[in-house]
XYZ file of C-alpha atoms in Angstrom:
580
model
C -67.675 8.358 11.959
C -66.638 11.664 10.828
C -68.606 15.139 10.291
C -69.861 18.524 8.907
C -66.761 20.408 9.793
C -64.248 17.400 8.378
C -66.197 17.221 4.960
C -66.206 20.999 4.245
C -62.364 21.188 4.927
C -62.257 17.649 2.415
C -64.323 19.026 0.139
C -62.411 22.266 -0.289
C -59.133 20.757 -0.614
C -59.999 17.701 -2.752
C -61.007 20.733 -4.632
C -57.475 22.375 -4.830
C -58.177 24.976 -2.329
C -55.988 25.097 0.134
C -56.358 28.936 1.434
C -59.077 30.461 3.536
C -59.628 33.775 5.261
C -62.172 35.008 7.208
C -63.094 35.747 11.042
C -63.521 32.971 13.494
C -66.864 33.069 15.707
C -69.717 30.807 16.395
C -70.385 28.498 14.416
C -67.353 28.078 12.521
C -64.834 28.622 14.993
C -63.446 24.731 14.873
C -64.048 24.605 11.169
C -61.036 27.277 10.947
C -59.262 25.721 13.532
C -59.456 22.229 12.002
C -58.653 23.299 8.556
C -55.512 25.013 9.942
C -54.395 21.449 11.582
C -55.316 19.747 8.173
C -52.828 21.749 6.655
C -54.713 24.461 5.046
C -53.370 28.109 5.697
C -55.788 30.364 7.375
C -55.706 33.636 7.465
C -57.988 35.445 10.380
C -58.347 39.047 9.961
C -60.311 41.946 11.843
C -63.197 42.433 9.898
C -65.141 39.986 7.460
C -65.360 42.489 4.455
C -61.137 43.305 4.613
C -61.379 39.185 4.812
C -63.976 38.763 1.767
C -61.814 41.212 -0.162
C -58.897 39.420 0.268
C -60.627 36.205 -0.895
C -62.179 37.824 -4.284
C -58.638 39.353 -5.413
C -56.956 36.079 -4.793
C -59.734 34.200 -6.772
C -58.894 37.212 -9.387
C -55.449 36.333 -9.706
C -55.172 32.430 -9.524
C -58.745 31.761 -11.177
C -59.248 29.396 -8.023
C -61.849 30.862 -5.794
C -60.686 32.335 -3.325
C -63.137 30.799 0.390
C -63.927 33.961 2.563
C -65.320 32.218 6.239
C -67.782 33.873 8.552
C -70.132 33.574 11.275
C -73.550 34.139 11.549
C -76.122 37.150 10.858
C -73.787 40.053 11.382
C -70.650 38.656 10.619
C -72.416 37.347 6.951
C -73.804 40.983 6.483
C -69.975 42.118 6.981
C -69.213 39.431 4.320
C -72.161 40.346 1.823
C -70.294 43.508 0.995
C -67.313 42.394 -0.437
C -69.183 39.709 -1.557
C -71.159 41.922 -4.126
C -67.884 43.471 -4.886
C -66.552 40.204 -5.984
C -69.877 39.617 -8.049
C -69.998 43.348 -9.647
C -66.173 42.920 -10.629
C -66.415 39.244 -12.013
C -64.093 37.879 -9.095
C -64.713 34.103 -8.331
C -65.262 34.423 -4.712
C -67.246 32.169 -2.323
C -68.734 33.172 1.091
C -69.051 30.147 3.394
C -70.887 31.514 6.484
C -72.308 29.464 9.518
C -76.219 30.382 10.145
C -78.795 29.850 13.130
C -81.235 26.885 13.533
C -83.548 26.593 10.498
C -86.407 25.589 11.774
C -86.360 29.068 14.432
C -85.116 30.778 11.667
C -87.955 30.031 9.618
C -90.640 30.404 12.123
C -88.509 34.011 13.266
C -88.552 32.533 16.871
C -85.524 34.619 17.891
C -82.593 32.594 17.956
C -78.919 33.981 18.358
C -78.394 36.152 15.045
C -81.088 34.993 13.366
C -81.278 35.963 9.600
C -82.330 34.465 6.888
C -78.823 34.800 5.525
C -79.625 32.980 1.793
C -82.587 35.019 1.030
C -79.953 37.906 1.923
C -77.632 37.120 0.026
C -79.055 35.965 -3.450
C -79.152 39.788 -4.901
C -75.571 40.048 -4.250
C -74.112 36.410 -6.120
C -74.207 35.234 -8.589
C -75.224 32.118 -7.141
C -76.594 30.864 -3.718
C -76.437 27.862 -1.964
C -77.767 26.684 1.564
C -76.377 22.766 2.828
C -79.231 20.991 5.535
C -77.701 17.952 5.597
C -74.157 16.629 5.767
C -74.379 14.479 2.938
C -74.874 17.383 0.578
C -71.668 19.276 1.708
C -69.706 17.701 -1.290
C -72.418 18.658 -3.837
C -72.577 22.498 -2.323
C -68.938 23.324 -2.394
C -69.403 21.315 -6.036
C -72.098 23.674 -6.726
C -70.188 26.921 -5.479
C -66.648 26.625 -7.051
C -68.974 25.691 -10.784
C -70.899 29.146 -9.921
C -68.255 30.804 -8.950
C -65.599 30.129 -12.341
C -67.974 29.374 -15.013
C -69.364 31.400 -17.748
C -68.517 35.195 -16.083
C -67.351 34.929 -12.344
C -68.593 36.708 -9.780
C -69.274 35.979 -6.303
C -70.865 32.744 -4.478
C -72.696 32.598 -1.306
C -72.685 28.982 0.210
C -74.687 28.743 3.891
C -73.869 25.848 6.349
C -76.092 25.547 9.270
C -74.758 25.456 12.849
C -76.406 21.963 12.877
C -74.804 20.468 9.547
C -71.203 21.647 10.762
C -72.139 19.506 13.877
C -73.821 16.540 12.205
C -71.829 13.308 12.140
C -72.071 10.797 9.314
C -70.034 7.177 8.844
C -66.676 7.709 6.852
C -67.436 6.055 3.779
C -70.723 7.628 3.180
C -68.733 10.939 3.688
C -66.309 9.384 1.585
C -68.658 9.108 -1.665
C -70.311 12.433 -1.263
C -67.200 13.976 -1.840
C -67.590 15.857 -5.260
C -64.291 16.739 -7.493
C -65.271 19.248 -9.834
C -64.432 18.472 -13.436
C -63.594 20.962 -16.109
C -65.036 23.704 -13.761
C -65.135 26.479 -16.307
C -65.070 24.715 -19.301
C -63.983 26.630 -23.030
C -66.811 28.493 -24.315
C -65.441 28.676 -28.094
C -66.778 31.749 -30.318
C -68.368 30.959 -33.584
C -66.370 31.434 -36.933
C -68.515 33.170 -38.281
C -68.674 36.091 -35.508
C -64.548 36.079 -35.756
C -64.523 36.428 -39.371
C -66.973 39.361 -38.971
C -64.701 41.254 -36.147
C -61.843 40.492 -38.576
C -63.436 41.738 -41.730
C -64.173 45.042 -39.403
C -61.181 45.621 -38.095
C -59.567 45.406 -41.445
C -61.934 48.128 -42.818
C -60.444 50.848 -40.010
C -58.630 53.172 -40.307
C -58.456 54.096 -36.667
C -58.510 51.342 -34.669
C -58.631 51.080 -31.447
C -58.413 48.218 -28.738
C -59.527 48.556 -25.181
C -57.914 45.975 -22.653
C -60.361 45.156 -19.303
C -59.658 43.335 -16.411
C -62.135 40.547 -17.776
C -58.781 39.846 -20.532
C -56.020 40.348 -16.895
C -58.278 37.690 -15.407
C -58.344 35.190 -18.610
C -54.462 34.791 -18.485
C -54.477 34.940 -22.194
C -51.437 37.104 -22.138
C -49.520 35.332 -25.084
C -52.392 35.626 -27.251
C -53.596 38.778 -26.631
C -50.011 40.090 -27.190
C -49.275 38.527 -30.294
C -52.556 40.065 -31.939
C -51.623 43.335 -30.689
C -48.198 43.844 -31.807
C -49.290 41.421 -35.313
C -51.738 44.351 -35.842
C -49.970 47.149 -35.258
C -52.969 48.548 -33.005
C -52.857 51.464 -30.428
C -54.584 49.751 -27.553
C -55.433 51.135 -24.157
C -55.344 49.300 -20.726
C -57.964 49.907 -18.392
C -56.717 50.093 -14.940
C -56.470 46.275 -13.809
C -55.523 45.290 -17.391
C -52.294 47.193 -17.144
C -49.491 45.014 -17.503
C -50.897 43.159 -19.755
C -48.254 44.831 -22.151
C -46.024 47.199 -20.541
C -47.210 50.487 -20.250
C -44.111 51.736 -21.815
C -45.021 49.703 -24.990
C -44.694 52.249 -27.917
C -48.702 50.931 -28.823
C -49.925 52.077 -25.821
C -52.286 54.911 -26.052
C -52.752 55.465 -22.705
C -51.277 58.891 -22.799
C -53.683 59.920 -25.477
C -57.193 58.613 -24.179
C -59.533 61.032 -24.859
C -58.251 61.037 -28.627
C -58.238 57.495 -29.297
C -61.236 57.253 -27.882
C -63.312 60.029 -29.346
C -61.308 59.430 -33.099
C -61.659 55.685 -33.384
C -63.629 54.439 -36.279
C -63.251 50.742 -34.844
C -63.301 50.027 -30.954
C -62.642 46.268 -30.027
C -63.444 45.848 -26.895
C -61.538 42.570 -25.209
C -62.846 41.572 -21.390
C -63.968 45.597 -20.470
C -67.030 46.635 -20.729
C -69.289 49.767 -21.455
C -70.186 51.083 -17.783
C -69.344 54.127 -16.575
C -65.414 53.848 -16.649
C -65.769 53.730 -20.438
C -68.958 57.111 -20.105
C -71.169 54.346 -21.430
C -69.465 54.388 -24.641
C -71.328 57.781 -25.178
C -70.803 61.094 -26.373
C -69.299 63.241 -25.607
C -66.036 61.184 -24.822
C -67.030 58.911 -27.932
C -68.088 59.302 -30.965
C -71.742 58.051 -32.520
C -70.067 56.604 -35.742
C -67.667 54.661 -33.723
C -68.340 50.675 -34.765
C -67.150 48.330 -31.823
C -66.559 44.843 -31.289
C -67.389 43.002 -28.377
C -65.279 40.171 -27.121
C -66.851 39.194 -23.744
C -68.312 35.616 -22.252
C -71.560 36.987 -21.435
C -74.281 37.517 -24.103
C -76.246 39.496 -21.851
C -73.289 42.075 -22.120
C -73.921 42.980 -25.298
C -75.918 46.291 -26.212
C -76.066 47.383 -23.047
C -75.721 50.924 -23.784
C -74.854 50.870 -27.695
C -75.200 48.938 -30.623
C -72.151 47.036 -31.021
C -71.246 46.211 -34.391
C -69.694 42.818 -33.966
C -70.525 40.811 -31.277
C -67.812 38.113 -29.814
C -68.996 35.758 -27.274
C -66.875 32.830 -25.582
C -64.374 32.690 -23.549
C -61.020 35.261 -24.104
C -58.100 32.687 -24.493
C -60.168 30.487 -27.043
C -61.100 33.700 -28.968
C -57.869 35.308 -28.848
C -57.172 31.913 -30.482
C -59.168 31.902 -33.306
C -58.333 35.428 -34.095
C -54.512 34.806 -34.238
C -55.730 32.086 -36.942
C -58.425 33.855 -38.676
C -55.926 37.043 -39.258
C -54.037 37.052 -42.681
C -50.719 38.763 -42.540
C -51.275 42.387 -43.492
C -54.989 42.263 -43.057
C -55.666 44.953 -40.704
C -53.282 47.929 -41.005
C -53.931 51.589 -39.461
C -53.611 54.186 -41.426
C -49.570 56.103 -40.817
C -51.819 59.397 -40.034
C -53.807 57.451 -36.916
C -50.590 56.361 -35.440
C -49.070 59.873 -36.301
C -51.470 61.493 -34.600
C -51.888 59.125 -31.544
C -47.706 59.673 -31.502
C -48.261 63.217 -31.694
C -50.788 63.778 -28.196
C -49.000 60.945 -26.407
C -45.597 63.160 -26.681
C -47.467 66.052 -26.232
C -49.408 64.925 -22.759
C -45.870 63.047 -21.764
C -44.359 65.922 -22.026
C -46.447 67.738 -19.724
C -46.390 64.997 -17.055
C -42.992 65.056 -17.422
C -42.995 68.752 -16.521
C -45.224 68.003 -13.824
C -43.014 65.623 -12.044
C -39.742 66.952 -12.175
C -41.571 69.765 -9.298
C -40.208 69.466 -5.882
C -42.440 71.291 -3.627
C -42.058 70.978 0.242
C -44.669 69.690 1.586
C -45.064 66.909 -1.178
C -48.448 66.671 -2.940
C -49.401 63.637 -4.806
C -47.598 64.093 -8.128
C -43.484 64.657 -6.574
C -44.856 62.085 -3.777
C -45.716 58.652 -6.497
C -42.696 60.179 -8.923
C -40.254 59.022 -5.925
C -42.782 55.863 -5.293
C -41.943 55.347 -9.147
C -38.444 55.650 -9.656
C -37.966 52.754 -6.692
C -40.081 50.533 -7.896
C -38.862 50.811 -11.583
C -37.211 48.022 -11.529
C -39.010 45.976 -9.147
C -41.411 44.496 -11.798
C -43.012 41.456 -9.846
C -44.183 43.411 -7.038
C -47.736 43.680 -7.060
C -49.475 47.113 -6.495
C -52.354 47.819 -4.627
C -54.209 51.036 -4.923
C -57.294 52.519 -3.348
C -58.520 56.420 -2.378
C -60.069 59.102 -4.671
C -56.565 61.191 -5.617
C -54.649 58.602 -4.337
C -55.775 56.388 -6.906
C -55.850 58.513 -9.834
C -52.571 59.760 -9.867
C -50.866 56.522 -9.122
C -52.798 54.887 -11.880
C -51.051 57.223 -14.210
C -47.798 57.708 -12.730
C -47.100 53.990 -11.381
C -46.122 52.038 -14.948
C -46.674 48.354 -14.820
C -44.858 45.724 -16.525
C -46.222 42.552 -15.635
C -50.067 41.351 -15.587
C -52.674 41.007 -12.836
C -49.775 42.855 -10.403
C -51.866 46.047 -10.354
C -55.058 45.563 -7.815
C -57.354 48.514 -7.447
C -61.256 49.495 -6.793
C -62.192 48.475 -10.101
C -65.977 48.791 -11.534
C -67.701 49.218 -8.082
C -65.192 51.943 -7.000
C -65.609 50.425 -3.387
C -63.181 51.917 -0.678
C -61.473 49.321 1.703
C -60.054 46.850 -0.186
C -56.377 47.744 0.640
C -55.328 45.761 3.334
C -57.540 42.648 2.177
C -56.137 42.947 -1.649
C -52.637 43.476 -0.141
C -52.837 40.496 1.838
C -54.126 38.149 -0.982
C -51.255 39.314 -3.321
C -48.787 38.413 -0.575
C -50.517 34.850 0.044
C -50.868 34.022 -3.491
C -46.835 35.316 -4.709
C -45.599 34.163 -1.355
C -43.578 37.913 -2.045
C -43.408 41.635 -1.374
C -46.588 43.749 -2.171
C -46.650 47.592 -1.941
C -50.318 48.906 -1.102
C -50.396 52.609 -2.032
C -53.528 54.120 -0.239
C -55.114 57.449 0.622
C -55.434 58.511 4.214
C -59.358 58.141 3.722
C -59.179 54.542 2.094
C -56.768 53.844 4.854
C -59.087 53.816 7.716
C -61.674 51.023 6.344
C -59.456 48.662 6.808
C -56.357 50.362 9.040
C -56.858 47.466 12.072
C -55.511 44.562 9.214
C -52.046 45.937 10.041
C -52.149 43.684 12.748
C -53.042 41.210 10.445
C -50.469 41.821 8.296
C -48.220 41.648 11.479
C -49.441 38.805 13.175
C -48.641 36.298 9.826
C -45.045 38.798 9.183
C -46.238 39.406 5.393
C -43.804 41.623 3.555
C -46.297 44.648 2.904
C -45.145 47.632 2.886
C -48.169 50.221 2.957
C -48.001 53.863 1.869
C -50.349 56.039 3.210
C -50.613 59.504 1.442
C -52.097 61.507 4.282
C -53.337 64.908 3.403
C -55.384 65.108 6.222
C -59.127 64.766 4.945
C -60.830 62.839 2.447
C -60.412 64.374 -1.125
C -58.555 67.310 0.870
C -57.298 68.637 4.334
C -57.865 72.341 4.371
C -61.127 72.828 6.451
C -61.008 75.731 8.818
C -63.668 75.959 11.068
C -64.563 75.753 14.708
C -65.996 72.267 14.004
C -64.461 69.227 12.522
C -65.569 69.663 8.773
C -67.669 66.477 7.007
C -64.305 65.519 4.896
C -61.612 66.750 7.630
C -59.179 64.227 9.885
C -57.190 64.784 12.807
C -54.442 67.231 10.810
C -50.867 65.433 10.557
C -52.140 62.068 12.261
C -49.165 59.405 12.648
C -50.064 56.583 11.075
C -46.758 54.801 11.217
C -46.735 54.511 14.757
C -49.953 52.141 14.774
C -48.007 49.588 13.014
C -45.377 50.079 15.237
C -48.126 48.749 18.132
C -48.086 45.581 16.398
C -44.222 44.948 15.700
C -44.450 46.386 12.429
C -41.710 49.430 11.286
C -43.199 53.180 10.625
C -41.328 55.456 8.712
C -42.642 58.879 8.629
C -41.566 60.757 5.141
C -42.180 64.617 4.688
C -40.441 64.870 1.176
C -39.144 62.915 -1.830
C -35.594 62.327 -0.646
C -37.062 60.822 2.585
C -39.781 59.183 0.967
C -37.384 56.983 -0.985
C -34.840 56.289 1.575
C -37.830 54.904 3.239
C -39.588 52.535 0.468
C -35.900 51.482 -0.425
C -35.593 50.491 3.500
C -38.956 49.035 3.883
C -38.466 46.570 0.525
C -35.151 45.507 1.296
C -36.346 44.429 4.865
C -39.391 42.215 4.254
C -40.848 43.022 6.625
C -44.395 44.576 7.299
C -43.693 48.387 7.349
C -46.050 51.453 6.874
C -44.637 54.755 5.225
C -46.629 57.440 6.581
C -45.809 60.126 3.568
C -47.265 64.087 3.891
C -49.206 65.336 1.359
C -50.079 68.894 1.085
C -53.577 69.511 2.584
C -54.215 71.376 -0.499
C -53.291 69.069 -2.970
C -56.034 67.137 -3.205
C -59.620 68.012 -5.710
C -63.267 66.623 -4.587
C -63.883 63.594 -5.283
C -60.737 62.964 -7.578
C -61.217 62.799 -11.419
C -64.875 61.766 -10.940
C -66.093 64.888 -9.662
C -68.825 64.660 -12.054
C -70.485 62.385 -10.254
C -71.544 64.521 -7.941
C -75.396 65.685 -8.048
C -75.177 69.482 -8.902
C -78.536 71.551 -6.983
C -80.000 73.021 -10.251
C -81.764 75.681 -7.344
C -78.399 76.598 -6.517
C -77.047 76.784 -10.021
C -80.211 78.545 -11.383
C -79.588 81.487 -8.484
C -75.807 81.504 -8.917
C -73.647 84.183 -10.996
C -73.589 83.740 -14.925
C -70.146 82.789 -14.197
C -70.774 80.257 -11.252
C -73.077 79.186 -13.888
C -70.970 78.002 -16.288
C -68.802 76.342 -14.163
C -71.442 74.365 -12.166
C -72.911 73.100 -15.968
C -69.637 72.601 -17.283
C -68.887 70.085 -15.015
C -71.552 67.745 -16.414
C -69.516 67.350 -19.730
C -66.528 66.518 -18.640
C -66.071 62.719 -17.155
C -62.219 62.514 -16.825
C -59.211 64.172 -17.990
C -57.641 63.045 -21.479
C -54.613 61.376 -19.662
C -57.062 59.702 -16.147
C -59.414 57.260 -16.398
C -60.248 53.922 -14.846
């Protein structure tokens, strides 16, 4: 005889999953435990959302979902976050969570953390599953990693009652109801006839433009996607999880020239990002109405969301990236000398000025002198992958930080969650078995702060940067009272990780700050670098202060001049060299 909690750990690694990481509990305490001793590595953290991020950024990078594992009611709920963060990203992710006694469930009876955790959790997946018998655990986890990699990914909730884990059935019964998934995401080709559309387009521009998402990171198409970049001749620009794709220091990159590029394209094709609100919609005033754009994305649904597009791609990246390499005629699509003048022109122009901006010094550091010294040591440390969360934190580094390699860069992406440090860290260090740097506001920082001991406890070579400026956004809040964005001022962050056998370095300027990160990386060791920033350094909310809801009371009984500056807020959605 065998059982529930032998199947699920079968099914999952006749499956080629061999990772999980969650929080152990009732009911799936001996599921973890038995899936360590059958050789699967299991990674138990301190809270199920830092868990179910790490799952969705490793199912990100390998395109094997990564199994987040959680208990019951609560414990799911914890889950269900990073769950719809995995969904609202596209990161193949399945939640496996144990769940209460169906039949008291049903009848809400009251047992121990009762919920009816499937109804829960469909608005959040993309898919949801619930297993009542052990015979069906091969078909579920079937049914899950399908859901989860197939078509667009996005996030899988798979429920396993208390009393299937615990259900015995004979071995070769169990045997045959094993399930190994064939061709889980199969090719989903384009039609010629869309290709030779997007090509015809394109070679009708004059200022072309192509946008890189994290959809085309994701595809690994990065051979393909190259070659009809540099064939073209292009300017193309990365969003944030897509850089790496090509260097950033590739002389097409427009990066340093969004806001023209953007608003001056005549052509915009669009590969694996889409129009949300990192891209204003694709609206004005950051684009232009007469701007024709092509589409290359797997979902259909995707298309039109918030503009007409043009010319419409659908199927899967590689495979169109494919057929575009063999559609395009040497010569065929050429921009014009005065586009890539121009584009030349404001990238030297803005380069220049960053360049101005981080050759400053200033004592205490603020976030510009701070990642400039983060920079220069990682420079030529090109496989280390970067993880980066917090409002200023996060937009600087984004612009400062080049990367050189794909999928190494890790960040809030579409849902601009906070949190995900720690759990996105800890993926990047199980999948590349190497060192990660996680580069994280103070803010940001404390979701997830307790993982250090995580991080500890398995020795992963993390080194974690914490730019404390004491506050979220910003530190300076006088007052008699703790202010609604204020922290403890010039809290010591690297003496927590020192609690857990971990090495704290505390840096107060540049000189410091890299004696420190060269330390930390040449150990291996899990480290945290607490650096000061300058309490003042920091703006609300980042480069998305937008966002914000503006009181049109308070703006209509405001100065003329407090006015304009409340309204002219509305129009501006990030700075011509920021942007997600």
């Amino acid at each position: 005889m065998t059982d529930g909690f032998h199947l699920v750990v079968d099914a999952l690694k006749l499956n080629g999953i061999d990772t999980l990481y969650g929080v152990a509990g009732i009911p799936i305490t001996d599921l973890a435990r038995l899936a360590q001793s059958e050789g699967m590595h299991y990674f138990g953290f301190r809270h199920e959302q830092s868990a179910g991020y790490a799952a969705a950024a490793a199912g990100f990078m390998t395109q094997v979902p990564g199994v987040c594992l959680t208990v019951s009611a609560p414990g799911f709920l914890n889950g269900v976050v990073a769950l719809a963060n995995a969904t609202t990203n596209c990161f193949p992710m399945i939640l496996i969570s144990g769940s209460s006694d169906r039949a008291i469930v049903d009848l809400q009876q009251g047992d121990y953390e009762e919920l009816d955790q499937l109804n829960a959790a469909k608005p959040f997946a993309k898919a949801a599953f619930r297993v009542n018998r052990p015979e069906d655990i091969g078909i579920g986890v079937a049914r899950a990693i399908r859901a989860a990699v197939s078509g667009r990914p996005g996030g899988v909730y798979l429920d396993l009652t208390a009393a299937v884990l615990g259900a015995t059935l004979d071995v070769e019964t169990a045997r045959k109801s094993l399930v190994k998934v064939v061709d889980p995401a199969p090719r989903q080709i384009p039609a010629p006839e869309a290709i030779a559309h997007a090509v015809d387009l394109l070679a009708t521009a004059k200022r072309p433009l192509i946008i890189l998402g994290k959809g085309a990171a994701y595809a690994q198409a990065d051979r393909e996607i190259r070659r009809f970049i540099e064939s073209t001749g292009i300017p193309f620009l990365p969003m944030s999880m897509a850089k790496g794709l090509l260097p950033d220091t590739h002389p097409q990159s427009a990066a340093a020239a969004r806001s023209l590029v953007i608003g001056q394209a005549d052509v915009v094709m669009l590969i694996g990002a889409r129009l949300n609100w990192l891209l204003s919609q694709g609206r004005a005033p950051l684009w232009d109405e007469g701007t024709q754009i092509i589409q290359l994305d797997i979902a259909p649904t995707e298309i039109d969301s918030n503009r007409s597009i043009a010319a419409p791609v659908i199927g899967d990246i590689k495979s169109a990236m494919a057929a575009f390499l063999t559609a395009l005629e040497p010569g065929q699509v050429k921009p014009s000398a005065a586009w890539l003048e121009a584009v030349d022109q404001r990238k030297q122009k803005n380069i220049a000025r960053m360049t101005a901006q981080l050759s400053a010094d200033p004592h205490p550091m603020n976030f510009s002198s701070a990642l400039r010294a983060v920079r220069d040591v990682l420079a030529d440390k090109p496989d280390i992958p970067i993880v980066n969360e917090g409002a200023n934190t996060l937009d600087f580094a984004r612009n400062i930080i080049d990367m050189y390699e794909p999928r190494k860069r890790l960040d809030s992406g579409t849902w601009g969650v906070m949190g995900i440090g720690m759990g996105y860290a800890i993926a990047a260090a199980a999948v590349t078995g190497g060192r990660v740097v996680a580069i994280v506001g103070d803010s940001a920082f404390g979701f997830s702060g307790m993982e250090l001991e995580t991080i500890c406890r398995y020795g992963l070579p993390i080194v974690t940067l914490v730019f404390n400026n004491n506050g979220i956004y910003r530190g300076d809040q006088p007052g008699a009272q703790p202010s609604p964005t204020g922290f403890i001022p010039n809290a010591r962050y690297d003496k927590m990780i020192e609690a857990f056998g971990g090495v704290g370095y505390f840096a107060e300027d540049t000189s410091s700050l890299t004696k420190a990160l060269d330390a930390a990386l040449a150990a291996r060791r899990p480290a945290l670098i607490n650096c000061v920033i300058d309490p003042t350094a920091g703006t609300e909310s980042g480069h998305i202060e937008n966002l914000n809801p503006k009181s049109v009371l308070a703006a209509a009984q405001a100065p003329a001049a407090k006015r304009d500056e409340v309204n002219g807020t509305a129009g501006h959605v990030m700075a011509s060299t920021h942007g997600l």
